[in-house]
mmCIF file of N, CA, C and O in Angstrom:
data_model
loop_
_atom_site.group_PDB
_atom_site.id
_atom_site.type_symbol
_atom_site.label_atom_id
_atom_site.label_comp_id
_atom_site.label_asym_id
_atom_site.label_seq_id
_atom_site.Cartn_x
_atom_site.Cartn_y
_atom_site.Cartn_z
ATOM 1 N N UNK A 8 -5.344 -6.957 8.391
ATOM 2 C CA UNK A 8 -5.788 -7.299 7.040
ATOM 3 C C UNK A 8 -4.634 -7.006 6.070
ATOM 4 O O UNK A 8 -3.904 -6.021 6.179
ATOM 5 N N UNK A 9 -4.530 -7.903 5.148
ATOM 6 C CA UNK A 9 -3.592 -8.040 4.002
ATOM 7 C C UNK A 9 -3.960 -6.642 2.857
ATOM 8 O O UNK A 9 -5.107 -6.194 2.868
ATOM 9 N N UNK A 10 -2.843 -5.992 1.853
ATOM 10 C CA UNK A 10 -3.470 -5.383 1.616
ATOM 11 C C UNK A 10 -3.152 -5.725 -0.068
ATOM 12 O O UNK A 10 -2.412 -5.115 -0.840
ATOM 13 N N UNK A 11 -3.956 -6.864 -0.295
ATOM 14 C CA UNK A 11 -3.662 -7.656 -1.815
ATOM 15 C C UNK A 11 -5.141 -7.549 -2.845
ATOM 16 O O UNK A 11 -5.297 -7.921 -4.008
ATOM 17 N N UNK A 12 -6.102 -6.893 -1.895
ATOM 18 C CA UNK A 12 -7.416 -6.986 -2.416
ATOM 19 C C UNK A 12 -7.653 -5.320 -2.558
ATOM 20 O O UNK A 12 -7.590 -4.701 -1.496
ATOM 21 N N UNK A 13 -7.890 -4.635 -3.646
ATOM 22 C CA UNK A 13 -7.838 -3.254 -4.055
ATOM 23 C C UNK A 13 -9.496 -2.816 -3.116
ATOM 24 O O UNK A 13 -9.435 -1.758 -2.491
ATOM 25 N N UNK A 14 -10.776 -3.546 -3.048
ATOM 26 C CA UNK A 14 -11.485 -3.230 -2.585
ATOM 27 C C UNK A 14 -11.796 -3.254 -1.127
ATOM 28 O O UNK A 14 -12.903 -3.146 -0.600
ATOM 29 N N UNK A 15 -10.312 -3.458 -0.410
ATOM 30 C CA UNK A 15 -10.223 -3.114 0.792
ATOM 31 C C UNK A 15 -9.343 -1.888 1.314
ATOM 32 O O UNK A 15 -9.132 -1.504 2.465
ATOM 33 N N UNK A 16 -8.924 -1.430 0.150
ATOM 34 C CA UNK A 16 -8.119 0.161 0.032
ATOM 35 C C UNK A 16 -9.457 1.457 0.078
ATOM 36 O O UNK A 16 -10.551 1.344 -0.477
ATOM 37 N N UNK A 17 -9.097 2.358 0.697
ATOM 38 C CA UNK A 17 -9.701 3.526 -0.112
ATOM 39 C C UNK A 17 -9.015 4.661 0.353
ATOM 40 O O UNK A 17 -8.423 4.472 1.415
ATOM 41 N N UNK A 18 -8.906 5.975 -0.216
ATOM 42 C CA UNK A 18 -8.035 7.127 0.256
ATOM 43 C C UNK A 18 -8.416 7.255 1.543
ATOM 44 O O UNK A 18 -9.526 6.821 1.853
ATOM 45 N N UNK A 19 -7.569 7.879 2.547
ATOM 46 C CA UNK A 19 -7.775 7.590 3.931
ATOM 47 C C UNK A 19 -7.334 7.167 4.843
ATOM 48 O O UNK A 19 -6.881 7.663 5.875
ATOM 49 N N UNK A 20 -7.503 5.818 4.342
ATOM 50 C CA UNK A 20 -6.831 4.846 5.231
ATOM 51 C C UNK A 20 -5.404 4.713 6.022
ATOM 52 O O UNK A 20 -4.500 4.253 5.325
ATOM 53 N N UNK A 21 -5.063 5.047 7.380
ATOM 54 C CA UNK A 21 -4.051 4.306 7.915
ATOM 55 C C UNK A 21 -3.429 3.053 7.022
ATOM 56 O O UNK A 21 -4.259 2.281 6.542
ATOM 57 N N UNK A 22 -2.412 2.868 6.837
ATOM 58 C CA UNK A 22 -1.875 1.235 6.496
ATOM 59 C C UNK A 22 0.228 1.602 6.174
ATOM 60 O O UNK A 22 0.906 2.586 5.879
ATOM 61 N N UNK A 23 0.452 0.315 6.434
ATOM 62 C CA UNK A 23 2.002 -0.050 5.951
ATOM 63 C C UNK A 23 2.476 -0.006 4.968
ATOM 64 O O UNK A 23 2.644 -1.213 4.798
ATOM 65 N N UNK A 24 2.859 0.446 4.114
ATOM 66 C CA UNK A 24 4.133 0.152 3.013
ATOM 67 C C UNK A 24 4.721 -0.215 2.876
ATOM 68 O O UNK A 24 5.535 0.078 3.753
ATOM 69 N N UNK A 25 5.204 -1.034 2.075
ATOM 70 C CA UNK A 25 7.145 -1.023 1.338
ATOM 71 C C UNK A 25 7.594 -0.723 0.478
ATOM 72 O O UNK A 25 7.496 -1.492 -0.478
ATOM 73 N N UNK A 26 8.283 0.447 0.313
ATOM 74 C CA UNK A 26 8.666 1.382 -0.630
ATOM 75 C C UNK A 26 9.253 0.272 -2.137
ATOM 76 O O UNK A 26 8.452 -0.645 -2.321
ATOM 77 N N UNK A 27 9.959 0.266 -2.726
ATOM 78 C CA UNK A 27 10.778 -0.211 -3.334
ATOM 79 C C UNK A 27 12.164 -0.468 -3.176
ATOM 80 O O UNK A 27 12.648 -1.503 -3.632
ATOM 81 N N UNK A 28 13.043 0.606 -2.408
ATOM 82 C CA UNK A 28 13.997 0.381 -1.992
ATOM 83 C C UNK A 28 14.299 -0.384 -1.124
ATOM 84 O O UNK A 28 15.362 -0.970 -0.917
ATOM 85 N N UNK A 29 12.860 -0.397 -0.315
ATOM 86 C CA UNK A 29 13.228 -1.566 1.247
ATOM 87 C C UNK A 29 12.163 -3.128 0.718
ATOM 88 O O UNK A 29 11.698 -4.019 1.429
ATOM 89 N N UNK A 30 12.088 -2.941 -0.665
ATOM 90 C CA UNK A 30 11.550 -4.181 -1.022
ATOM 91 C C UNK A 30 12.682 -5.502 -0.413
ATOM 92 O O UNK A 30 12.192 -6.510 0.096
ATOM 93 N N UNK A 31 14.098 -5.348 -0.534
ATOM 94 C CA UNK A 31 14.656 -6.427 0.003
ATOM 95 C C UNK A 31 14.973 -6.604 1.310
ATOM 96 O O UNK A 31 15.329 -7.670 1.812
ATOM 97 N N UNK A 32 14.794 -5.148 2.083
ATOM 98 C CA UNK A 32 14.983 -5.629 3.599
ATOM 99 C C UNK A 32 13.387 -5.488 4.441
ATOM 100 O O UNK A 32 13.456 -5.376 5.665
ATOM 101 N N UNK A 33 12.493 -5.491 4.031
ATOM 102 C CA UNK A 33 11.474 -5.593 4.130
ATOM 103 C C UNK A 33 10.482 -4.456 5.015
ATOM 104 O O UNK A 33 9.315 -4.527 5.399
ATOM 105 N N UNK A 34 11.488 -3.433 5.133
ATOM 106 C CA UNK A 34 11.355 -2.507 6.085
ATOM 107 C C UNK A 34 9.438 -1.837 5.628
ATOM 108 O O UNK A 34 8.966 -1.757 4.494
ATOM 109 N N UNK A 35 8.760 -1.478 6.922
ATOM 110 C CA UNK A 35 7.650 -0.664 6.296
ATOM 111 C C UNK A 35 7.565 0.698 6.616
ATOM 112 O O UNK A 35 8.190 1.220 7.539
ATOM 113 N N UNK A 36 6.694 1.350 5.759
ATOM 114 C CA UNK A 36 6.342 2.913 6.100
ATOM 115 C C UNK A 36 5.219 3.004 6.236
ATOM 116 O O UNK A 36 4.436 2.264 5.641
ATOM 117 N N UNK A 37 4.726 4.246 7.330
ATOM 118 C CA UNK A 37 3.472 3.944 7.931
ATOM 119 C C UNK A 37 2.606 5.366 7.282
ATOM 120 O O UNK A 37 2.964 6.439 7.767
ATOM 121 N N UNK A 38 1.771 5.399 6.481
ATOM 122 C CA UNK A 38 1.057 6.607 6.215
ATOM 123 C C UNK A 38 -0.441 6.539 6.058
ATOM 124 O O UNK A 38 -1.133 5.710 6.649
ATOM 125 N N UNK A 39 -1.104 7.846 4.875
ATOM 126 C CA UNK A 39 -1.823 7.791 4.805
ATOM 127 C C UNK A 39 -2.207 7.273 3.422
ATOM 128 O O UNK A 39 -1.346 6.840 2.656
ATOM 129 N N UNK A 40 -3.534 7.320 3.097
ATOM 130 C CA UNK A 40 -3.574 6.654 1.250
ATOM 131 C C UNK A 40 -4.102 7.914 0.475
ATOM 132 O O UNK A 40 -5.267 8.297 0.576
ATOM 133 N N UNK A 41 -3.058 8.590 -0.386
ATOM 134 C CA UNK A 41 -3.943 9.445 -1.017
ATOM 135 C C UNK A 41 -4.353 8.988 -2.497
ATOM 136 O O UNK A 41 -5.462 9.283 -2.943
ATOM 137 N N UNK A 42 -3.801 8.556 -2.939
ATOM 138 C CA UNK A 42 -4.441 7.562 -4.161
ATOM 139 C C UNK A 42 -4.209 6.291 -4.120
ATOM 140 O O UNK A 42 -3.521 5.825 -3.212
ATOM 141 N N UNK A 43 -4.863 5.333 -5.317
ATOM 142 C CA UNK A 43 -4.770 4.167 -5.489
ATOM 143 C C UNK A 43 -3.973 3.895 -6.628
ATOM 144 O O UNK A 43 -4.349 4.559 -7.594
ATOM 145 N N UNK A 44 -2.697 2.918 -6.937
ATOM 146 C CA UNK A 44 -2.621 3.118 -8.314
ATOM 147 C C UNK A 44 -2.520 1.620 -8.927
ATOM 148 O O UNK A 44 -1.994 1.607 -10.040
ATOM 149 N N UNK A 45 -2.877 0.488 -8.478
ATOM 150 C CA UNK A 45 -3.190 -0.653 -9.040
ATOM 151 C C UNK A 45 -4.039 -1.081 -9.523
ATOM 152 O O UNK A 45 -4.548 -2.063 -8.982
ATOM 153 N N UNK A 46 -4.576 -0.602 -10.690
ATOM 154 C CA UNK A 46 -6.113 -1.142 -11.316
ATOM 155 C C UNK A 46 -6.713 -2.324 -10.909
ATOM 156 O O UNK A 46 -7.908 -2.466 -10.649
ATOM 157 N N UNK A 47 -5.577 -3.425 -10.849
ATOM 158 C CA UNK A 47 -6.205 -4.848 -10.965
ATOM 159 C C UNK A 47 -7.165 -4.769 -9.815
ATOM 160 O O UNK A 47 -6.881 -3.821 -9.083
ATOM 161 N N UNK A 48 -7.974 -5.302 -9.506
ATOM 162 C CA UNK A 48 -9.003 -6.352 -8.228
ATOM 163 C C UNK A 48 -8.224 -6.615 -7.240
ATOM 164 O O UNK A 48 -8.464 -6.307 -6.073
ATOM 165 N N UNK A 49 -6.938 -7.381 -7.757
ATOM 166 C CA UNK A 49 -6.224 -8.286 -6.665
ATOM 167 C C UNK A 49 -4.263 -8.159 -6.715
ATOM 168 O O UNK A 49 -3.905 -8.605 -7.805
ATOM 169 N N UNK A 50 -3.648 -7.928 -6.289
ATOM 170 C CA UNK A 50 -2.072 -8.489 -6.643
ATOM 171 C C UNK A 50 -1.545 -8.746 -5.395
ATOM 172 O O UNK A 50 -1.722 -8.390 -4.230
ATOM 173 N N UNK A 51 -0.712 -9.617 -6.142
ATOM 174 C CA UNK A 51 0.102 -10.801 -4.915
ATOM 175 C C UNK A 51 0.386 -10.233 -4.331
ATOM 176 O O UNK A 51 -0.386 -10.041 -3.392
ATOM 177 N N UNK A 52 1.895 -9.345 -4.328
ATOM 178 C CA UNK A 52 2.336 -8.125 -3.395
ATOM 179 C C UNK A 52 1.794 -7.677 -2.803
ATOM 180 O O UNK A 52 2.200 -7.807 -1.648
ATOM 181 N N UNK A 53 0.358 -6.710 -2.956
ATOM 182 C CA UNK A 53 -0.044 -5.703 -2.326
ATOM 183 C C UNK A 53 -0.310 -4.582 -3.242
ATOM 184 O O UNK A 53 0.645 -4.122 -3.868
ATOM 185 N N UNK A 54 -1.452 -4.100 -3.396
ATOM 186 C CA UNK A 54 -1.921 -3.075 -3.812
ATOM 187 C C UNK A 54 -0.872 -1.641 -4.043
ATOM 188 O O UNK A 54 -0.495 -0.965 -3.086
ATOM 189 N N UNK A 55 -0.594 -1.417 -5.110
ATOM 190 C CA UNK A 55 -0.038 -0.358 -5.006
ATOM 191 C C UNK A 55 -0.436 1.217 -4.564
ATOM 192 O O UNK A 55 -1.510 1.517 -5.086
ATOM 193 N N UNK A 56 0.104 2.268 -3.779
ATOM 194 C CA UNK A 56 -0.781 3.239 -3.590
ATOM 195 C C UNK A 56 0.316 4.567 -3.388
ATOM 196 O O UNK A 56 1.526 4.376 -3.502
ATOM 197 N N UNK A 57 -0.195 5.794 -3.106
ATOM 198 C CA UNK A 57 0.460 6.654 -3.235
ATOM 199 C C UNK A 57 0.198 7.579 -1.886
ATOM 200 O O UNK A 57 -0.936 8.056 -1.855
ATOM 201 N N UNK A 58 0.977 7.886 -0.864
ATOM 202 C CA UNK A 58 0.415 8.102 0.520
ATOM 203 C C UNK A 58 0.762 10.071 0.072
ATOM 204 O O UNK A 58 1.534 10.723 -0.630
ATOM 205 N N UNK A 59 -0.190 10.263 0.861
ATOM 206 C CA UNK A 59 -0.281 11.644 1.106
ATOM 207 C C UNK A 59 1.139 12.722 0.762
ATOM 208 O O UNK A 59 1.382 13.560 -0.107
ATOM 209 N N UNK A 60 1.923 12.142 2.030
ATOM 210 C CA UNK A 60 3.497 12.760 1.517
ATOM 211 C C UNK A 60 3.904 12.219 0.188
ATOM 212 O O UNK A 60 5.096 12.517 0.123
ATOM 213 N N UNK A 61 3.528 11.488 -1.087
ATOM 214 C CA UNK A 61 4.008 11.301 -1.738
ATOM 215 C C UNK A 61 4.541 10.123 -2.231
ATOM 216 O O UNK A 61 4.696 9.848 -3.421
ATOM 217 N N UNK A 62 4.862 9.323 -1.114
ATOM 218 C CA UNK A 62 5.740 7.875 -1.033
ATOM 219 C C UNK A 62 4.999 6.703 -1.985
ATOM 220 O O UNK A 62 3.800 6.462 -1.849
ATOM 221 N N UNK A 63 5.688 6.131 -2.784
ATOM 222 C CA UNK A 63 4.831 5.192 -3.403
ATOM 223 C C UNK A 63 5.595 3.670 -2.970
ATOM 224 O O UNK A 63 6.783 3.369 -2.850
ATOM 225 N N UNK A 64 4.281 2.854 -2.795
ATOM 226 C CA UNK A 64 4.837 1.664 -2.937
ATOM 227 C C UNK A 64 3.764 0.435 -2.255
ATOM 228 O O UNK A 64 2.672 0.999 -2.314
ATOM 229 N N UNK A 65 3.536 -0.914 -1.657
ATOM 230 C CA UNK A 65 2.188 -1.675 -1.842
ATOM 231 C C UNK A 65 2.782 -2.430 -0.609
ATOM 232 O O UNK A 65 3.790 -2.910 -0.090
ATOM 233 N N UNK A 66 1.051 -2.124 -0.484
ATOM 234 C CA UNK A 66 0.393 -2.344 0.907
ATOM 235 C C UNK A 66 0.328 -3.159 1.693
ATOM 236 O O UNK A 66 -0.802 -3.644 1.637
ATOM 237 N N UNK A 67 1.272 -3.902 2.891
ATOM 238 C CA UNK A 67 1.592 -4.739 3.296
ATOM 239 C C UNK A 67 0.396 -5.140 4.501
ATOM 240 O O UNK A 67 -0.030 -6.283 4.667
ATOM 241 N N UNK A 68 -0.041 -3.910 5.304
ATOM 242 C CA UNK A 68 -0.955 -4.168 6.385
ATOM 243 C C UNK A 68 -2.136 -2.423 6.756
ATOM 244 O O UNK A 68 -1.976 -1.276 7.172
ATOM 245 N N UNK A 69 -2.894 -3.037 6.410
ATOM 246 C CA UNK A 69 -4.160 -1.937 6.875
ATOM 247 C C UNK A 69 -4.436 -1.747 8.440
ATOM 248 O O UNK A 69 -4.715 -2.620 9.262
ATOM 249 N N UNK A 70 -4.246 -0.042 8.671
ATOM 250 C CA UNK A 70 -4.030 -0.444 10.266
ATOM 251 C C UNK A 70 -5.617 0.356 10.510
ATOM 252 O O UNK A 70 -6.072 0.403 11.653
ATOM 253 N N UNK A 71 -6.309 0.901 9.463
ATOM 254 C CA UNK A 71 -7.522 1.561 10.055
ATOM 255 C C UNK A 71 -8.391 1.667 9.114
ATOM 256 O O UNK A 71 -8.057 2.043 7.991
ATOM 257 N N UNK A 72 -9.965 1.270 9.510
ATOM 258 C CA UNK A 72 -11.356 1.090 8.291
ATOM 259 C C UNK A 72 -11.345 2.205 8.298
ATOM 260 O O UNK A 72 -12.140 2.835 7.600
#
């Protein structure tokens, strides 16, 4: 699952990242979700979020409900 729809996020969750720095080589990071920080419903990119260790950046692939 894509992670462009905010009501398929919730803290918890397994899922992929891409930081900002590896926005151009597309690299992902694999954590947990400890917050949410994209208000909208929906964004193109990917939901922005904030993983446990800290790492910020939007949500490329959800690996666990």
């Amino acid at each position: 699952m894509n992670g462009q729809n905010r009501k398929d996020i919730s803290p918890g969750l397994e899922v992929n990242i891409v930081l900002k720095q590896d926005q151009r080589s597309g690299k992902l990071t694999n954590g947990i979700v400890k917050d949410i920080l994209t208000n909208a419903a929906f964004h193109p990119h990917g939901i922005k979020v904030r993983l446990q260790d800290g790492q910020v950046g939007r949500v490329k692939d959800i690996l666990s409900e």
